[in-house]
Amino acid sequence: MNKTGYCLVVVTFLAVLALAPHVFAGPATEQIKETTDEILAIITDPALKGSSHDKEKRLLIRKAVDRRFDWEEMSRRSLARHWSRRTEEEKKEFVELFGRLLDRTYLDKVEGYSGEKVEYVGESIDGEYGIVDVKILTSKNEEISVQYRLRNKSGTLWMVYDISVAGVSLVNNYRSQFNSILSRNPYSSLVERLKEKIDQD
């Protein structure tokens, strides 16, 4: 994945981890805030301090993220037209790899949280779909707009299926990269590249 992709996800998760004032309180916003609070509690837990607890902490954070992020929907949208051509086994494998890729890319940056301030500035709901708008103020007083796109999965549960940072969509970014690879190579080549990236030191 290219450098732009890495920067996007790192900045995005700083947004997820930022301690935000309680400005807007719609249902989708509340659930994102719940996940934020849960992750912050893990990061700041004195019982999890020290390198000996890194693995445990990482697993707890991943579980919290898994409860809020719809990896299958993100995978489907990222593969776009190539998704329907995959077998059920291939889809299952891709969802796992995609989740691990994002894990590898930015969950290990979690402890880099340094107090960025975030304001929830709005929420819009259209049937089963919702958008939560967020504004991040960095330590350099720069404002970054973040937009969470969510889907209501069971009447009350809102799951994130895409995030845009400064107008750049995570899903669209990966879709472009994946499509570029698949336009010149077989699907197996994309899978191998994902595995290589995940296994990099």
PDB file of C-alpha atoms in Angstrom:
ATOM      1  CA  MET A   1       0.000   0.000   0.000  1.00  0.00           C
ATOM      2  CA  ASN A   2       1.310   3.473  -0.800  1.00  0.00           C
ATOM      3  CA  LYS A   3       2.389   6.187   1.605  1.00  0.00           C
ATOM      4  CA  THR A   4      -0.828   8.158   1.142  1.00  0.00           C
ATOM      5  CA  GLY A   5      -2.801   5.133   2.287  1.00  0.00           C
ATOM      6  CA  TYR A   6      -0.691   4.763   5.405  1.00  0.00           C
ATOM      7  CA  CYS A   7      -1.025   8.430   6.319  1.00  0.00           C
ATOM      8  CA  LEU A   8      -4.787   8.255   5.875  1.00  0.00           C
ATOM      9  CA  VAL A   9      -5.277   5.380   8.253  1.00  0.00           C
ATOM     10  CA  VAL A  10      -2.860   6.687  10.874  1.00  0.00           C
ATOM     11  CA  VAL A  11      -4.566  10.083  10.978  1.00  0.00           C
ATOM     12  CA  THR A  12      -7.938   8.361  11.007  1.00  0.00           C
ATOM     13  CA  PHE A  13      -7.150   6.346  14.085  1.00  0.00           C
ATOM     14  CA  LEU A  14      -5.820   9.354  15.885  1.00  0.00           C
ATOM     15  CA  ALA A  15      -9.333  10.649  15.359  1.00  0.00           C
ATOM     16  CA  VAL A  16     -10.858   7.498  16.782  1.00  0.00           C
ATOM     17  CA  LEU A  17      -8.607   7.714  19.819  1.00  0.00           C
ATOM     18  CA  ALA A  18      -8.937  11.401  20.543  1.00  0.00           C
ATOM     19  CA  LEU A  19     -10.635  12.495  23.756  1.00  0.00           C
ATOM     20  CA  ALA A  20     -13.524  14.639  22.551  1.00  0.00           C
ATOM     21  CA  PRO A  21     -15.900  17.032  24.281  1.00  0.00           C
ATOM     22  CA  HIS A  22     -19.505  15.903  24.331  1.00  0.00           C
ATOM     23  CA  VAL A  23     -20.893  18.316  21.719  1.00  0.00           C
ATOM     24  CA  PHE A  24     -23.338  16.273  19.655  1.00  0.00           C
ATOM     25  CA  ALA A  25     -25.215  13.222  20.882  1.00  0.00           C
ATOM     26  CA  GLY A  26     -27.064  11.407  18.109  1.00  0.00           C
ATOM     27  CA  PRO A  27     -27.261   7.590  18.210  1.00  0.00           C
ATOM     28  CA  ALA A  28     -24.421   6.938  15.757  1.00  0.00           C
ATOM     29  CA  THR A  29     -22.216   9.566  17.411  1.00  0.00           C
ATOM     30  CA  GLU A  30     -22.876   8.087  20.844  1.00  0.00           C
ATOM     31  CA  GLN A  31     -21.744   4.663  19.679  1.00  0.00           C
ATOM     32  CA  ILE A  32     -18.524   5.981  18.141  1.00  0.00           C
ATOM     33  CA  LYS A  33     -17.864   7.825  21.390  1.00  0.00           C
ATOM     34  CA  GLU A  34     -18.466   4.620  23.363  1.00  0.00           C
ATOM     35  CA  THR A  35     -15.796   2.854  21.310  1.00  0.00           C
ATOM     36  CA  THR A  36     -13.451   5.816  21.705  1.00  0.00           C
ATOM     37  CA  ASP A  37     -13.883   5.771  25.486  1.00  0.00           C
ATOM     38  CA  GLU A  38     -13.338   2.014  25.616  1.00  0.00           C
ATOM     39  CA  ILE A  39     -10.074   2.253  23.661  1.00  0.00           C
ATOM     40  CA  LEU A  40      -8.827   5.173  25.735  1.00  0.00           C
ATOM     41  CA  ALA A  41      -9.552   3.206  28.900  1.00  0.00           C
ATOM     42  CA  ILE A  42      -7.388   0.362  27.580  1.00  0.00           C
ATOM     43  CA  ILE A  43      -4.540   2.693  26.607  1.00  0.00           C
ATOM     44  CA  THR A  44      -4.484   4.431  29.965  1.00  0.00           C
ATOM     45  CA  ASP A  45      -5.071   1.375  32.171  1.00  0.00           C
ATOM     46  CA  PRO A  46      -2.162   1.248  34.678  1.00  0.00           C
ATOM     47  CA  ALA A  47      -2.509  -2.530  34.832  1.00  0.00           C
ATOM     48  CA  LEU A  48      -1.599  -2.728  31.129  1.00  0.00           C
ATOM     49  CA  LYS A  49       1.500  -0.539  31.243  1.00  0.00           C
ATOM     50  CA  GLY A  50       4.826  -1.948  30.113  1.00  0.00           C
ATOM     51  CA  SER A  51       5.952  -3.963  27.095  1.00  0.00           C
ATOM     52  CA  SER A  52       4.968  -7.242  28.761  1.00  0.00           C
ATOM     53  CA  HIS A  53       1.315  -6.263  28.279  1.00  0.00           C
ATOM     54  CA  ASP A  54       1.616  -5.114  24.637  1.00  0.00           C
ATOM     55  CA  LYS A  55       0.035  -8.250  23.190  1.00  0.00           C
ATOM     56  CA  GLU A  56      -2.849  -8.228  25.670  1.00  0.00           C
ATOM     57  CA  LYS A  57      -3.469  -4.520  25.088  1.00  0.00           C
ATOM     58  CA  ARG A  58      -3.426  -4.964  21.319  1.00  0.00           C
ATOM     59  CA  LEU A  59      -5.959  -7.783  21.506  1.00  0.00           C
ATOM     60  CA  LEU A  60      -8.292  -5.736  23.698  1.00  0.00           C
ATOM     61  CA  ILE A  61      -8.094  -2.765  21.337  1.00  0.00           C
ATOM     62  CA  ARG A  62      -8.717  -4.970  18.308  1.00  0.00           C
ATOM     63  CA  LYS A  63     -11.796  -6.459  19.973  1.00  0.00           C
ATOM     64  CA  ALA A  64     -13.157  -2.986  20.688  1.00  0.00           C
ATOM     65  CA  VAL A  65     -12.568  -1.940  17.088  1.00  0.00           C
ATOM     66  CA  ASP A  66     -14.104  -5.171  15.752  1.00  0.00           C
ATOM     67  CA  ARG A  67     -17.342  -4.371  17.572  1.00  0.00           C
ATOM     68  CA  ARG A  68     -17.643  -1.032  15.769  1.00  0.00           C
ATOM     69  CA  PHE A  69     -16.097  -1.629  12.329  1.00  0.00           C
ATOM     70  CA  ASP A  70     -17.853  -3.654   9.648  1.00  0.00           C
ATOM     71  CA  TRP A  71     -14.808  -5.312   8.098  1.00  0.00           C
ATOM     72  CA  GLU A  72     -16.866  -7.332   5.624  1.00  0.00           C
ATOM     73  CA  GLU A  73     -18.647  -4.261   4.268  1.00  0.00           C
ATOM     74  CA  MET A  74     -15.355  -2.349   4.071  1.00  0.00           C
ATOM     75  CA  SER A  75     -13.782  -5.300   2.253  1.00  0.00           C
ATOM     76  CA  ARG A  76     -16.693  -5.599  -0.173  1.00  0.00           C
ATOM     77  CA  ARG A  77     -16.617  -1.900  -1.020  1.00  0.00           C
ATOM     78  CA  SER A  78     -12.813  -1.897  -1.324  1.00  0.00           C
ATOM     79  CA  LEU A  79     -12.797  -4.796  -3.788  1.00  0.00           C
ATOM     80  CA  ALA A  80     -15.872  -3.361  -5.582  1.00  0.00           C
ATOM     81  CA  ARG A  81     -16.667  -5.336  -8.766  1.00  0.00           C
ATOM     82  CA  HIS A  82     -14.002  -7.908  -7.927  1.00  0.00           C
ATOM     83  CA  TRP A  83     -15.881  -8.933  -4.770  1.00  0.00           C
ATOM     84  CA  SER A  84     -18.711 -10.718  -6.574  1.00  0.00           C
ATOM     85  CA  ARG A  85     -16.207 -12.828  -8.491  1.00  0.00           C
ATOM     86  CA  ARG A  86     -14.773 -14.314  -5.317  1.00  0.00           C
ATOM     87  CA  THR A  87     -15.846 -17.594  -3.750  1.00  0.00           C
ATOM     88  CA  GLU A  88     -17.225 -17.582  -0.207  1.00  0.00           C
ATOM     89  CA  GLU A  89     -13.909 -18.943   1.035  1.00  0.00           C
ATOM     90  CA  GLU A  90     -11.975 -16.230  -0.795  1.00  0.00           C
ATOM     91  CA  LYS A  91     -14.266 -13.546   0.646  1.00  0.00           C
ATOM     92  CA  LYS A  92     -13.763 -14.877   4.146  1.00  0.00           C
ATOM     93  CA  GLU A  93      -9.987 -14.917   3.683  1.00  0.00           C
ATOM     94  CA  PHE A  94      -9.963 -11.401   2.233  1.00  0.00           C
ATOM     95  CA  VAL A  95     -11.999  -9.971   5.120  1.00  0.00           C
ATOM     96  CA  GLU A  96      -9.509 -11.467   7.571  1.00  0.00           C
ATOM     97  CA  LEU A  97      -6.512 -10.173   5.607  1.00  0.00           C
ATOM     98  CA  PHE A  98      -8.016  -6.707   5.189  1.00  0.00           C
ATOM     99  CA  GLY A  99      -8.676  -6.452   8.907  1.00  0.00           C
ATOM    100  CA  ARG A 100      -5.141  -7.605   9.679  1.00  0.00           C
ATOM    101  CA  LEU A 101      -3.728  -5.114   7.176  1.00  0.00           C
ATOM    102  CA  LEU A 102      -5.433  -2.206   8.915  1.00  0.00           C
ATOM    103  CA  ASP A 103      -4.410  -3.678  12.261  1.00  0.00           C
ATOM    104  CA  ARG A 104      -0.808  -3.847  11.085  1.00  0.00           C
ATOM    105  CA  THR A 105      -0.947  -0.359   9.606  1.00  0.00           C
ATOM    106  CA  TYR A 106      -2.332   1.652  12.473  1.00  0.00           C
ATOM    107  CA  LEU A 107      -3.303  -0.220  15.615  1.00  0.00           C
ATOM    108  CA  ASP A 108       0.371  -0.345  16.542  1.00  0.00           C
ATOM    109  CA  LYS A 109       0.289   3.481  16.415  1.00  0.00           C
ATOM    110  CA  VAL A 110      -2.373   3.632  19.127  1.00  0.00           C
ATOM    111  CA  GLU A 111      -0.005   4.581  21.918  1.00  0.00           C
ATOM    112  CA  GLY A 112       1.110   7.551  19.857  1.00  0.00           C
ATOM    113  CA  TYR A 113      -2.041   9.358  20.980  1.00  0.00           C
ATOM    114  CA  SER A 114      -0.920  12.737  22.293  1.00  0.00           C
ATOM    115  CA  GLY A 115      -4.078  14.566  23.268  1.00  0.00           C
ATOM    116  CA  GLU A 116      -5.454  15.691  19.920  1.00  0.00           C
ATOM    117  CA  LYS A 117      -8.767  17.432  20.541  1.00  0.00           C
ATOM    118  CA  VAL A 118     -11.864  16.390  18.644  1.00  0.00           C
ATOM    119  CA  GLU A 119     -15.275  17.931  18.341  1.00  0.00           C
ATOM    120  CA  TYR A 120     -18.297  15.994  17.077  1.00  0.00           C
ATOM    121  CA  VAL A 121     -19.931  18.603  14.868  1.00  0.00           C
ATOM    122  CA  GLY A 122     -22.887  16.848  13.306  1.00  0.00           C
ATOM    123  CA  GLU A 123     -24.783  13.689  12.475  1.00  0.00           C
ATOM    124  CA  SER A 124     -27.169  12.879   9.643  1.00  0.00           C
ATOM    125  CA  ILE A 125     -29.300   9.753   9.308  1.00  0.00           C
ATOM    126  CA  ASP A 126     -30.945   8.506   6.121  1.00  0.00           C
ATOM    127  CA  GLY A 127     -32.731   5.228   6.745  1.00  0.00           C
ATOM    128  CA  GLU A 128     -30.177   2.588   7.641  1.00  0.00           C
ATOM    129  CA  TYR A 129     -27.225   4.815   6.749  1.00  0.00           C
ATOM    130  CA  GLY A 130     -25.635   7.532   8.841  1.00  0.00           C
ATOM    131  CA  ILE A 131     -22.790  10.049   8.747  1.00  0.00           C
ATOM    132  CA  VAL A 132     -20.949  11.467  11.743  1.00  0.00           C
ATOM    133  CA  ASP A 133     -18.858  14.586  11.120  1.00  0.00           C
ATOM    134  CA  VAL A 134     -15.859  15.259  13.323  1.00  0.00           C
ATOM    135  CA  LYS A 135     -13.312  18.068  13.518  1.00  0.00           C
ATOM    136  CA  ILE A 136      -9.827  17.389  14.885  1.00  0.00           C
ATOM    137  CA  LEU A 137      -7.568  20.097  16.269  1.00  0.00           C
ATOM    138  CA  THR A 138      -3.929  19.014  16.219  1.00  0.00           C
ATOM    139  CA  SER A 139      -1.154  20.184  18.511  1.00  0.00           C
ATOM    140  CA  LYS A 140      -0.128  22.577  15.709  1.00  0.00           C
ATOM    141  CA  ASN A 141      -3.616  24.122  15.705  1.00  0.00           C
ATOM    142  CA  GLU A 142      -4.441  22.562  12.347  1.00  0.00           C
ATOM    143  CA  GLU A 143      -8.025  21.468  11.735  1.00  0.00           C
ATOM    144  CA  ILE A 144      -8.694  18.128  10.065  1.00  0.00           C
ATOM    145  CA  SER A 145     -12.189  17.098   9.028  1.00  0.00           C
ATOM    146  CA  VAL A 146     -13.134  13.447   9.531  1.00  0.00           C
ATOM    147  CA  GLN A 147     -16.343  11.818   8.387  1.00  0.00           C
ATOM    148  CA  TYR A 148     -17.520   8.422   9.585  1.00  0.00           C
ATOM    149  CA  ARG A 149     -19.957   6.549   7.366  1.00  0.00           C
ATOM    150  CA  LEU A 150     -22.039   3.990   9.215  1.00  0.00           C
ATOM    151  CA  ARG A 151     -24.747   1.453   8.555  1.00  0.00           C
ATOM    152  CA  ASN A 152     -27.408   0.346  11.000  1.00  0.00           C
ATOM    153  CA  LYS A 153     -27.054  -3.410  11.286  1.00  0.00           C
ATOM    154  CA  SER A 154     -29.821  -4.453  13.672  1.00  0.00           C
ATOM    155  CA  GLY A 155     -32.080  -1.565  14.527  1.00  0.00           C
ATOM    156  CA  THR A 156     -29.790  -0.083  17.163  1.00  0.00           C
ATOM    157  CA  LEU A 157     -26.215  -1.081  16.234  1.00  0.00           C
ATOM    158  CA  TRP A 158     -24.275   1.380  14.058  1.00  0.00           C
ATOM    159  CA  MET A 159     -21.199  -0.006  12.304  1.00  0.00           C
ATOM    160  CA  VAL A 160     -18.504   1.982  10.495  1.00  0.00           C
ATOM    161  CA  TYR A 161     -17.956   0.974   6.871  1.00  0.00           C
ATOM    162  CA  ASP A 162     -15.847   3.920   5.682  1.00  0.00           C
ATOM    163  CA  ILE A 163     -13.926   6.910   7.008  1.00  0.00           C
ATOM    164  CA  SER A 164     -12.925  10.042   5.107  1.00  0.00           C
ATOM    165  CA  VAL A 165     -10.098  12.269   6.309  1.00  0.00           C
ATOM    166  CA  ALA A 166      -9.927  15.744   4.744  1.00  0.00           C
ATOM    167  CA  GLY A 167     -12.267  14.462   2.030  1.00  0.00           C
ATOM    168  CA  VAL A 168     -10.198  11.354   1.237  1.00  0.00           C
ATOM    169  CA  SER A 169     -12.081   8.085   1.684  1.00  0.00           C
ATOM    170  CA  LEU A 170     -10.266   5.097   3.178  1.00  0.00           C
ATOM    171  CA  VAL A 171     -12.401   2.695   1.141  1.00  0.00           C
ATOM    172  CA  ASN A 172     -11.947   4.626  -2.114  1.00  0.00           C
ATOM    173  CA  ASN A 173      -8.210   4.806  -1.472  1.00  0.00           C
ATOM    174  CA  TYR A 174      -7.880   1.051  -1.086  1.00  0.00           C
ATOM    175  CA  ARG A 175     -10.334   0.396  -3.933  1.00  0.00           C
ATOM    176  CA  SER A 176      -8.085   2.356  -6.272  1.00  0.00           C
ATOM    177  CA  GLN A 177      -5.001   0.460  -5.121  1.00  0.00           C
ATOM    178  CA  PHE A 178      -6.649  -2.958  -5.293  1.00  0.00           C
ATOM    179  CA  ASN A 179      -8.178  -2.271  -8.714  1.00  0.00           C
ATOM    180  CA  SER A 180      -4.815  -1.125 -10.043  1.00  0.00           C
ATOM    181  CA  ILE A 181      -3.227  -4.393  -8.922  1.00  0.00           C
ATOM    182  CA  LEU A 182      -6.078  -6.562 -10.213  1.00  0.00           C
ATOM    183  CA  SER A 183      -6.175  -4.842 -13.594  1.00  0.00           C
ATOM    184  CA  ARG A 184      -2.711  -6.246 -14.286  1.00  0.00           C
ATOM    185  CA  ASN A 185      -2.490  -9.333 -12.075  1.00  0.00           C
ATOM    186  CA  PRO A 186      -4.589 -12.299 -10.953  1.00  0.00           C
ATOM    187  CA  TYR A 187      -6.465 -12.134  -7.649  1.00  0.00           C
ATOM    188  CA  SER A 188      -3.908 -14.455  -6.057  1.00  0.00           C
ATOM    189  CA  SER A 189      -1.275 -11.749  -6.586  1.00  0.00           C
ATOM    190  CA  LEU A 190      -3.269  -9.271  -4.495  1.00  0.00           C
ATOM    191  CA  VAL A 191      -3.642 -11.844  -1.716  1.00  0.00           C
ATOM    192  CA  GLU A 192       0.097 -12.490  -1.719  1.00  0.00           C
ATOM    193  CA  ARG A 193       0.850  -8.767  -1.550  1.00  0.00           C
ATOM    194  CA  LEU A 194      -1.476  -8.360   1.407  1.00  0.00           C
ATOM    195  CA  LYS A 195       0.164 -11.262   3.216  1.00  0.00           C
ATOM    196  CA  GLU A 196       3.637  -9.853   2.523  1.00  0.00           C
ATOM    197  CA  LYS A 197       2.635  -6.445   3.855  1.00  0.00           C
ATOM    198  CA  ILE A 198       1.107  -7.976   6.985  1.00  0.00           C
ATOM    199  CA  ASP A 199       4.215 -10.095   7.632  1.00  0.00           C
ATOM    200  CA  GLN A 200       6.697  -7.252   7.193  1.00  0.00           C
ATOM    201  CA  ASP A 201       8.867  -6.470  10.212  1.00  0.00           C
TER     202      ASP A 201
END
